[in-house]
Coordinates of C-alpha atoms and ligand atoms in Angstrom, one line a residue:
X287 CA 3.9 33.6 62.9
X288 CA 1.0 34.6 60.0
X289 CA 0.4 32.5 57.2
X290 CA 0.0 34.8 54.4
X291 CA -0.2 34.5 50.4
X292 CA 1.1 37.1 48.3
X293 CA -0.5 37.4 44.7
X294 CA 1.4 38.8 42.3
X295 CA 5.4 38.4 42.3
X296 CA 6.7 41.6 41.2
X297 CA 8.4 44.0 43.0
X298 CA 6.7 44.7 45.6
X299 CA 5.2 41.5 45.9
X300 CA 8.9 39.6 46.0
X301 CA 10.0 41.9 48.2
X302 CA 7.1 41.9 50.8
X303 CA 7.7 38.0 50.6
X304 CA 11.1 38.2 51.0
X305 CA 10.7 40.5 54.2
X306 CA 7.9 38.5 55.6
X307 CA 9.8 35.3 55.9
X308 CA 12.7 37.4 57.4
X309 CA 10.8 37.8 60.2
X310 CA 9.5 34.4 60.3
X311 CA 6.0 34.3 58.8
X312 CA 5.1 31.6 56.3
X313 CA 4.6 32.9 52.5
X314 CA 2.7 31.2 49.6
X315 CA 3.8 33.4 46.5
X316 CA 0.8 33.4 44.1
X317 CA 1.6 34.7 40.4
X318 CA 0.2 34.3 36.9
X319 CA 3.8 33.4 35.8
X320 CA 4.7 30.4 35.5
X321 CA 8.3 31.3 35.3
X322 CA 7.8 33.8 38.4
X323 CA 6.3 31.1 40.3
X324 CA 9.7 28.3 40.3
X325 CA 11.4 31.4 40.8
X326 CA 9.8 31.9 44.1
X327 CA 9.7 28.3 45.2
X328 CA 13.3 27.8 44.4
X329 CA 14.1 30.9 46.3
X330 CA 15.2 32.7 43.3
X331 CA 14.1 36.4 43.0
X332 CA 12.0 36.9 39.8
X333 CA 13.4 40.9 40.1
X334 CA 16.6 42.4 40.7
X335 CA 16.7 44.2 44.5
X336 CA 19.4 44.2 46.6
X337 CA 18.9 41.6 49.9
X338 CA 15.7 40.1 48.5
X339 CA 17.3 36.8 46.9
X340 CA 19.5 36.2 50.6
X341 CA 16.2 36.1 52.3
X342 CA 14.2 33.8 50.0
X343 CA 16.8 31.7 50.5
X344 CA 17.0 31.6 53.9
X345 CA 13.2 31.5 53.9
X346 CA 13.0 28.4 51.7
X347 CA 15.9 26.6 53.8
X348 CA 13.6 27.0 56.5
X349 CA 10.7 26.2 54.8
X350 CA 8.8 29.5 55.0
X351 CA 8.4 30.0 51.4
X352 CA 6.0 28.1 49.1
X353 CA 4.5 29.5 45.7
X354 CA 1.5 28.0 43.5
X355 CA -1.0 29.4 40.8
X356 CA -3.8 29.8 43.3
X357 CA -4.6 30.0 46.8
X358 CA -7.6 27.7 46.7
X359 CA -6.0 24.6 48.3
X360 CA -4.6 26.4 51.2
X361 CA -7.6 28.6 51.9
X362 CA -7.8 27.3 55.3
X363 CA -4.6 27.7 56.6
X364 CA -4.0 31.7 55.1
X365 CA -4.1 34.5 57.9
X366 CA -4.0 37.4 55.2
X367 CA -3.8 37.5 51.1
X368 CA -1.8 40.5 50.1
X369 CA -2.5 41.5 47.0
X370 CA 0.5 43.2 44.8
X371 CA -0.9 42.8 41.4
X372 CA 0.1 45.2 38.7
X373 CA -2.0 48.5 38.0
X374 CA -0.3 49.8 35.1
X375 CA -0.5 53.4 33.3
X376 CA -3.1 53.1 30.4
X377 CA -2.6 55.3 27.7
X378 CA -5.1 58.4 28.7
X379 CA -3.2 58.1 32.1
X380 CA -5.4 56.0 34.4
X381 CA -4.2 53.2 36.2
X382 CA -5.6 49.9 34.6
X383 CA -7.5 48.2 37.1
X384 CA -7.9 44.6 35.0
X385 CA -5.8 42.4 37.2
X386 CA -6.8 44.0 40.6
X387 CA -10.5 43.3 39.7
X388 CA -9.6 40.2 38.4
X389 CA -8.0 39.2 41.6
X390 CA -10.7 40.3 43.3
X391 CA -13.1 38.7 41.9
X392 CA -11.1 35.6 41.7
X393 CA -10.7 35.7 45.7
X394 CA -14.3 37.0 45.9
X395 CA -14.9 33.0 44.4
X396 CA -12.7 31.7 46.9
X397 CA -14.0 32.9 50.1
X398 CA -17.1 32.0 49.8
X399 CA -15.5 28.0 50.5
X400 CA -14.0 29.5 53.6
X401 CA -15.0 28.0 57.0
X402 CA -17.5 30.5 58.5
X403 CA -16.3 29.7 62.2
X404 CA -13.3 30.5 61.1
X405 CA -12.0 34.2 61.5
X406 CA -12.5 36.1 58.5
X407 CA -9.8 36.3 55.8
X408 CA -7.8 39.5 55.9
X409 CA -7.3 40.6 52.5
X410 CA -4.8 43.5 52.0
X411 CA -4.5 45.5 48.9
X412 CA -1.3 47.3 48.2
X413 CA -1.3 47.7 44.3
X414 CA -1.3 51.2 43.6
X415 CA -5.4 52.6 43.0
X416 CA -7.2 55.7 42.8
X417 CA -9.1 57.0 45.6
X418 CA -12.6 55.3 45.9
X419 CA -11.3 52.4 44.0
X420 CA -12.1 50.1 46.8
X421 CA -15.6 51.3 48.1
X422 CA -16.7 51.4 44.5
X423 CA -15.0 48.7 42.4
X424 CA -13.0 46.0 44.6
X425 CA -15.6 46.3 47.8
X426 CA -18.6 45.6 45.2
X427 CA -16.3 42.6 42.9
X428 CA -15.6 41.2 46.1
X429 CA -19.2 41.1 47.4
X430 CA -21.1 40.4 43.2
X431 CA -18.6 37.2 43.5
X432 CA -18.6 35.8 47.5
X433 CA -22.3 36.9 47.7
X434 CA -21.5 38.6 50.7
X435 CA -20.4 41.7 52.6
X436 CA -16.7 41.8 54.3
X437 CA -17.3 41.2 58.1
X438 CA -18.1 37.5 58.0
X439 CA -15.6 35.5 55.4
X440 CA -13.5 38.2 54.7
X441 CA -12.3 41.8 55.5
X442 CA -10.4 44.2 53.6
X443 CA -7.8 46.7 53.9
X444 CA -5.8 48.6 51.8
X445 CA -2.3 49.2 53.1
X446 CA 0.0 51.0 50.5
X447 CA 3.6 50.0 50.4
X448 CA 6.5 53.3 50.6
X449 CA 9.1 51.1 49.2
X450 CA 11.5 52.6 46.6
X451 CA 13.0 50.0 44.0
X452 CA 16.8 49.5 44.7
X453 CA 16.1 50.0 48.4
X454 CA 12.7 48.1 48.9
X455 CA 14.4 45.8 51.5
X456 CA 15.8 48.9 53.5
X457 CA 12.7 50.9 52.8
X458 CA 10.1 47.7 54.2
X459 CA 12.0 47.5 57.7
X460 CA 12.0 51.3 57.8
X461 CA 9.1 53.1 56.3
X462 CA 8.5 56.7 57.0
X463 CA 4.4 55.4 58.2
X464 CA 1.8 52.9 58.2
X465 CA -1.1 53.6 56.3
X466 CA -4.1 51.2 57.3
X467 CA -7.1 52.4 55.3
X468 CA -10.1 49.9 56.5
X469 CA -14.1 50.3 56.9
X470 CA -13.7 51.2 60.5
X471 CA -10.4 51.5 62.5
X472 CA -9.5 48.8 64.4
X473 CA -11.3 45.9 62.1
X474 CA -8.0 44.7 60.5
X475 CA -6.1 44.7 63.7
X476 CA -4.2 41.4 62.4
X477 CA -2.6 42.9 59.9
X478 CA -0.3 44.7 62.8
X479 CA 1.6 41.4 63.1
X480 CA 3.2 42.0 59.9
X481 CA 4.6 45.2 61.3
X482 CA 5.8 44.0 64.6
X483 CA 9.0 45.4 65.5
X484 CA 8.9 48.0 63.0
X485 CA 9.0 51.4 64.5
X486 CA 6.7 53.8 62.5
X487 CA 3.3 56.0 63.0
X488 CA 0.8 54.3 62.2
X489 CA -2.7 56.0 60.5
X490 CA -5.8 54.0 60.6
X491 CA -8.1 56.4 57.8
X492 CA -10.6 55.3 55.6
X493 CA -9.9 53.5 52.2
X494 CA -10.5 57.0 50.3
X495 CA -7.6 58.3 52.5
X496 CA -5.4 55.6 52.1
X497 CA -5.7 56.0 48.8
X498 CA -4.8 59.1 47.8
X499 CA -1.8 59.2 50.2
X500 CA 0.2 56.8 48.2
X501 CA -0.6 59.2 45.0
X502 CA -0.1 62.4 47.0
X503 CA 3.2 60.8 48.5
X504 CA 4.7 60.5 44.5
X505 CA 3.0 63.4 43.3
X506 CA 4.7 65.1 45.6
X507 CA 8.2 63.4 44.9
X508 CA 7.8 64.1 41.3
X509 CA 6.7 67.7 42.3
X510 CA 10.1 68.1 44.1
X511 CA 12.1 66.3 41.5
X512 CA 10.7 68.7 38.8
X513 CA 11.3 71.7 41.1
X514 CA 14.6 71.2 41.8
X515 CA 15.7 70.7 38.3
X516 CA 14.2 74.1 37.3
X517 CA 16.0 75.5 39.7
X518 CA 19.2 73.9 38.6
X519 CA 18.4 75.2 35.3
X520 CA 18.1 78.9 36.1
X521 CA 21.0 78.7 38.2
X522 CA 23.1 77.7 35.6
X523 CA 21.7 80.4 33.2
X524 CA 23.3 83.3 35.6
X525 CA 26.4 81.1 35.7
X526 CA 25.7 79.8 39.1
X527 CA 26.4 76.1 41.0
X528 CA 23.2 74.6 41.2
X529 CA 24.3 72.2 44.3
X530 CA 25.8 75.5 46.1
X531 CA 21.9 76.9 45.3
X532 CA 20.4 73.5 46.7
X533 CA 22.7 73.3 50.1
X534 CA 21.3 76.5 51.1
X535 CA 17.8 75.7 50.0
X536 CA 17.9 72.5 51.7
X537 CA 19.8 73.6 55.0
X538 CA 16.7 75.7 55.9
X539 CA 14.2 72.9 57.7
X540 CA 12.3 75.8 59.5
X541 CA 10.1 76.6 56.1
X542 CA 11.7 74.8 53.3
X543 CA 12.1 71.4 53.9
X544 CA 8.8 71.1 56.8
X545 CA 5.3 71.2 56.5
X546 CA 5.6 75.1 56.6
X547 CA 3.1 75.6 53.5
X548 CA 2.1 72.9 52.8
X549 CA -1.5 72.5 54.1
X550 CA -4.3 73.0 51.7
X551 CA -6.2 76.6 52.8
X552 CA -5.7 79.9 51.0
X553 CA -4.5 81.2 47.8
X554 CA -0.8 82.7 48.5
X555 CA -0.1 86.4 48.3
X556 CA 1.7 89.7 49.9
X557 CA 4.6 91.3 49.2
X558 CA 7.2 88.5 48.4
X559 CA 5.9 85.5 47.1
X560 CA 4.1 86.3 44.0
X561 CA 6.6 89.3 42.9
X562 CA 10.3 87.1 43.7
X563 CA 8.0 83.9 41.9
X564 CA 7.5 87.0 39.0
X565 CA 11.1 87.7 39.1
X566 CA 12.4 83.8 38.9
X567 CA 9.8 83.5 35.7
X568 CA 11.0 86.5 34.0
X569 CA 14.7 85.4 34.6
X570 CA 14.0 81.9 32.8
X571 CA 11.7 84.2 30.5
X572 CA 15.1 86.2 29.2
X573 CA 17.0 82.6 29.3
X574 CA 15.0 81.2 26.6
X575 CA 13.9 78.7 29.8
X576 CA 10.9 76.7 29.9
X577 CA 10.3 76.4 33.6
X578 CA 6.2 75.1 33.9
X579 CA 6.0 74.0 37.3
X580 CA 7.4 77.9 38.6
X581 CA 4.9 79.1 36.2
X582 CA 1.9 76.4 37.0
X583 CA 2.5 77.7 40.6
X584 CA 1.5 81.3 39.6
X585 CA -1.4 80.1 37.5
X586 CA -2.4 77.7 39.7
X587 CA -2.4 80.2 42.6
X588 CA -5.1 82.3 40.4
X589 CA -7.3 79.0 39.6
X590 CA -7.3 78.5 43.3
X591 CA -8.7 81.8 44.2
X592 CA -11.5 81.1 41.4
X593 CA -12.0 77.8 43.3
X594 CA -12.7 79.9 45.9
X595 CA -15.1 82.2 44.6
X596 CA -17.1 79.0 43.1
X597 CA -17.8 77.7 46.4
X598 CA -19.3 81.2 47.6
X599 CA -21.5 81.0 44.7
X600 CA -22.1 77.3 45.5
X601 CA -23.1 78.9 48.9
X602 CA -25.0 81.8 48.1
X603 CA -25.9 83.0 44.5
X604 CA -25.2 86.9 44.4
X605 CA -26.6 88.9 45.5
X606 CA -25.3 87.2 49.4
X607 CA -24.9 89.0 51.4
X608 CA -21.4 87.9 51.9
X609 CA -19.4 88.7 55.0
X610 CA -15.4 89.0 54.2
X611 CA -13.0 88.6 57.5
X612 CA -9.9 90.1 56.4
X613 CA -8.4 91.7 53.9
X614 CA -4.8 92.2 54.3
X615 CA -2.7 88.9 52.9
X616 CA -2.2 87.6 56.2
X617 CA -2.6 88.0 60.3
X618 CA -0.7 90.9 61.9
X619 CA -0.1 93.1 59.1
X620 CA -2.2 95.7 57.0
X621 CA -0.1 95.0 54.0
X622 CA -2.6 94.4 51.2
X623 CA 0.1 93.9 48.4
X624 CA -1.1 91.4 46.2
X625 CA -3.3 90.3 49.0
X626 CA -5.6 87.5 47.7
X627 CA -8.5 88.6 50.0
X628 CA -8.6 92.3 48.4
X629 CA -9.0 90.4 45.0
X630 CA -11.4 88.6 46.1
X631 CA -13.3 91.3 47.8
X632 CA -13.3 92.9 44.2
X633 CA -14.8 89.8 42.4
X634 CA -17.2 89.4 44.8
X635 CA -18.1 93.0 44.1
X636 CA -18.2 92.1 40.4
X637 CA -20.5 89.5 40.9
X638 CA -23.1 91.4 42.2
X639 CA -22.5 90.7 45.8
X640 CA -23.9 92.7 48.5
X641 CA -20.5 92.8 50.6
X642 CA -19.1 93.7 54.2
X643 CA -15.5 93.4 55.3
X644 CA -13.8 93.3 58.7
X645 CA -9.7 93.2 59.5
X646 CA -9.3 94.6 62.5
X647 CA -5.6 95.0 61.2
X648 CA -6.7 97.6 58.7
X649 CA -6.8 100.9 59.9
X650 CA -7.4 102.8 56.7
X651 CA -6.7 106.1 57.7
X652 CA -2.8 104.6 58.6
X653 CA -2.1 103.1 55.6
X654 CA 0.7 104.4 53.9
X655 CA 2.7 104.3 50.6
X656 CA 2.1 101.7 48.0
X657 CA -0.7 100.6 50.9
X658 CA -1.8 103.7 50.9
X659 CA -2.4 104.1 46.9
X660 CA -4.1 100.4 47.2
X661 CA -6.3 101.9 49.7
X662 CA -7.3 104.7 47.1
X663 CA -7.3 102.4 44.2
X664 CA -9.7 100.2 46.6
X665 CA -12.0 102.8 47.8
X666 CA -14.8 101.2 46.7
X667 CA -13.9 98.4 49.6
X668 CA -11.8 99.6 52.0
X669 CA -13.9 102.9 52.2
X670 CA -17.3 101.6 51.0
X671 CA -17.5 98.2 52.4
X672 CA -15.5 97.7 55.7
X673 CA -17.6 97.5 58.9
X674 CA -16.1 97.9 62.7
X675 CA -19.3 95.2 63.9
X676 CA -18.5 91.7 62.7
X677 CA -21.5 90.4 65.0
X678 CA -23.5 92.9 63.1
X679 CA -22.7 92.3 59.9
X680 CA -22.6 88.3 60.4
X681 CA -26.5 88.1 61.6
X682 CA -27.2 89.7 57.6
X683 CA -24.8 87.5 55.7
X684 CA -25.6 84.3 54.1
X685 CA -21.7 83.1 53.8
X686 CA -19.3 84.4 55.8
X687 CA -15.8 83.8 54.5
X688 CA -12.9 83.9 57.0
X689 CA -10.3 84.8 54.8
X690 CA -6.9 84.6 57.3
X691 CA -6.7 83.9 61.2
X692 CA -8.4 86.2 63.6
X693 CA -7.8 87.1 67.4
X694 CA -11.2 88.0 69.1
X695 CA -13.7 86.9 66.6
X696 CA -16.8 86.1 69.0
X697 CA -17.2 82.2 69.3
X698 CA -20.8 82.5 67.9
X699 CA -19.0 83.5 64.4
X700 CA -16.3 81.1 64.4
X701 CA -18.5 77.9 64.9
X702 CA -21.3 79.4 62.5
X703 CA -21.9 76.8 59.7
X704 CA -22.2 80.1 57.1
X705 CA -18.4 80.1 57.9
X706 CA -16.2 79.3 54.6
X707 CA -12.8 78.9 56.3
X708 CA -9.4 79.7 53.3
X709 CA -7.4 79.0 56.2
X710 CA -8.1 75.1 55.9
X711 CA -9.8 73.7 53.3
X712 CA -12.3 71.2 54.6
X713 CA -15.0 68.7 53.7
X714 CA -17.6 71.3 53.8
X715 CA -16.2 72.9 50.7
X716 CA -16.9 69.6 48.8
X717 CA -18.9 69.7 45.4
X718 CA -20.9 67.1 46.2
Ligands
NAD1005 N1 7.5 49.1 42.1 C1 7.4 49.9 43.1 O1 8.4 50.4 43.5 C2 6.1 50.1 43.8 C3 6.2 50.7 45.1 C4 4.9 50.9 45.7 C5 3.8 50.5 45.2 N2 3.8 49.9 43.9 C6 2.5 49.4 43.4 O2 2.4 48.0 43.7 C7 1.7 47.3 42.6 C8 2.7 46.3 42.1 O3 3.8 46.9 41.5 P1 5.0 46.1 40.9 O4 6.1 47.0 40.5 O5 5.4 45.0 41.9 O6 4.3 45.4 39.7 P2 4.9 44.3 38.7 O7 4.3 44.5 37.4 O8 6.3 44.2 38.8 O9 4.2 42.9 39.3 C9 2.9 42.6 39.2 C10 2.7 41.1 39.2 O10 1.3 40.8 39.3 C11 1.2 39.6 38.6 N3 -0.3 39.4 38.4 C12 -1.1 40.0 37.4 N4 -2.3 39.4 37.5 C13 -2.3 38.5 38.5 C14 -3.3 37.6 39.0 N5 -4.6 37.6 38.6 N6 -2.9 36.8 40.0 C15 -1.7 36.8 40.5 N7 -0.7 37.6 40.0 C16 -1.0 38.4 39.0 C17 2.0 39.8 37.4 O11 2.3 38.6 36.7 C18 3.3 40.4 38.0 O12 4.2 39.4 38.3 C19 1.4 48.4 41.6 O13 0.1 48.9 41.8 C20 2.4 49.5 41.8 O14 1.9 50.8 41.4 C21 4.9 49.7 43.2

């Protein structure tokens, strides 16, 4: 059993209470509200959620659940603060970060009366924040105020909660993960006893991680939520069942509904995507249908080959020289329909880039049809540019951008640092 204070009594924080003492810790439910705090004591939920009430109840019969203004006269006795406090939308769409720096400095205050031979005080954040909020605002509060770093009186963690209102209680005994962002893994090992018995992966990532995969999580829900209704929409402009639509959408878990696509790399391109993305847009077009997330994705397809180009530059000012593996719109095939790599090969080009290109799947004296008139139109790279040598051509280049997966590239080229790899995005494209 932990003995751990919640502060703030909201939904998540009622709920994480009311789960806690289900599974036999002891909870002191710390709020700002007077109102929320009898609540609490008296076992009475401050929020509607299905469950939560029954288990307060049962907690408090078995006197697990207690509930003040502040954790200051049980500082000796706490295991782990978890702090739930509200982080609002502000008007320009940040989150307002008042009462989590209040809190944390607050607690900053409080530690410093903490028994030093004692084992540090676990303190876990899961209010909502934006990524770096921790190393640069609550990590520094916490330290201005306690006059120290974590390690001795106190660690931190930041461990975002999955819960969906209306199911929280559900949600808290099942969550898809565990995310444990901390300064190095391992350090807030304690904080595993609140998960015992609960069967879920767990990632131990740093706080910047952590972070953003609570935002990325309901991005991504709102995303899906905003997709699907387009969808429905268009459907219903040809006269057409919108569920019937989403069973077969949702029935394919090979690429739809799996993490086919879904890993930041390249721009998209080829033959079907962009043209059946320019047929959906020009049916909503002739529908009189607004439809900006089907249209954002064609847009932000171009931005992301921009992106792309920018970090060449970043790289290497033009003139390079810049080597280009590939040039078809993906492995295994010569198609260069609306391949993003032939585009970029012409802005490159633009810019004044002294350019060399390899594809082994390009043989340009096979291409054929609409390949074949791209291969005309593109003379000026396909003709002019491409080189049989990538060793060769790599030993000039000052960036060499592997533009789609490549059997037999020598290892020397793959593990170069000039390598910019559109396959998967990583740290190394980082502005700063
Ligand atoms: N509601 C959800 O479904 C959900 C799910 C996951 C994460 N979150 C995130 O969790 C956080 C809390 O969400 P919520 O919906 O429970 O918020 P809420 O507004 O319902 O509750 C926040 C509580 O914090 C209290 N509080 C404010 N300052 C305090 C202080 N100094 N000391 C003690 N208590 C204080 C408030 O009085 C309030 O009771 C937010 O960051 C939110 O984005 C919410």
């Amino acid at each position: 059993m932990l003995d751990i204070a919640i502060l703030g009594l909201g939904y998540v924080g009622t709920t994480t209470a009311a789960c806690l003492v289900k599974d036999g810790h002891r909870v002191l439910g710390i709020d700002i509200n007077p109102e929320k705090i009898r609540a609490i004591g008296e076992g009475r939920s401050p929020v509607v959620e299905p469950g939560v009430e029954d288990l307060l109840q049962e907690g408090v019969r078995k006197g697990l659940v207690r509930s003040d203004n502040s954790i200051d006269a049980y500082l000796y006795e706490l295991d782990l603060v978890i702090i739930c406090v509200g982080t609002p939308s502000r008007a320009d769409g940040k989150l307002d970060l008042t009462h989590l720096l209040e809190v944390s400095r607050q607690l900053g205050q409080t530690v410093k009366k903490r028994d030093p031979a004692k084992a540090p005080l676990l303190l876990v954040f899961r209010s909502t924040m934006p990524p770096g909020t921790i190393d640069r605002l609550v990590a520094p509060t916490l330290k201005a105020a306690s006059g120290e770093e974590p390690g001795r009186l106190y660690e931190i963690a930041f461990n975002p909660e999955f819960l969906r209102e209306s199911t929280a209680v559900k949600d808290y005994f099942s969550p898809p993960k565990i995310v444990i962002g901390e300064r190095e893994p391992g350090l807030t090992k304690k904080l595993m006893g609140i998960y015992d018995g609960i069967e879920a992966p767990v990632f131990e990532v740093p706080f910047g991680t952590a972070e953003m995969a609570k935002m990325v999580d309901n991005s991504f829900h709102a995303l899906k939520v905003a997709f699907a209704n387009e969808i429905g929409r268009i459907a219903l402009s040809k006269n057409i069942d919108p569920q019937s639509v989403a069973d077969l959408f949702l029935a394919d878990t090979k690429l739809n509904i799996s993490p086919y696509y879904l890993r930041p790399g390249g721009p998209f391109g080829g033959s079907c995507l962009p043209k059946d993305l320019g047929a959906m847009l020009a049916i909503a077009r002739d529908a009189n249908l607004s439809v900006p997330v089907l249209s954002g994705a064609r847009e932000s397809n171009a931005m992301h080959l921009s992106w792309i180009l920018q970090a060449i530059k970043r790289r290497a000012p033009a003139p390079g020289p810049v080597l280009l593996l590939g040039l078809s719109f993906k492995a295994g095939t010569d198609d260069l329909r609306n391949s993003p790599l032939l585009d970029l090969a012409e802005l490159l080009l633009e810019g004044g880039y002294d350019l060399a290109v390899h594809d082994p799947d390009l043989d340009p004296s096979r291409l054929i049809g609409v390949n074949f008139a791209l291969g005309v139109e593109h003379q000026n790279v396909i003709i002019d540019r491409m080189v049989d040598d990538p060793a060769e051509a790599a030993r000039a280049a000052k960036v060499i951008v592997l533009g789609k997966t490549m059997k037999h590239l020598p290892d020397e080229i793959l593990k170069d640092p000039r390598v910019i790899n559109m396959n998967r995005l990583g740290l190394d494209l980082g502005e700063g």
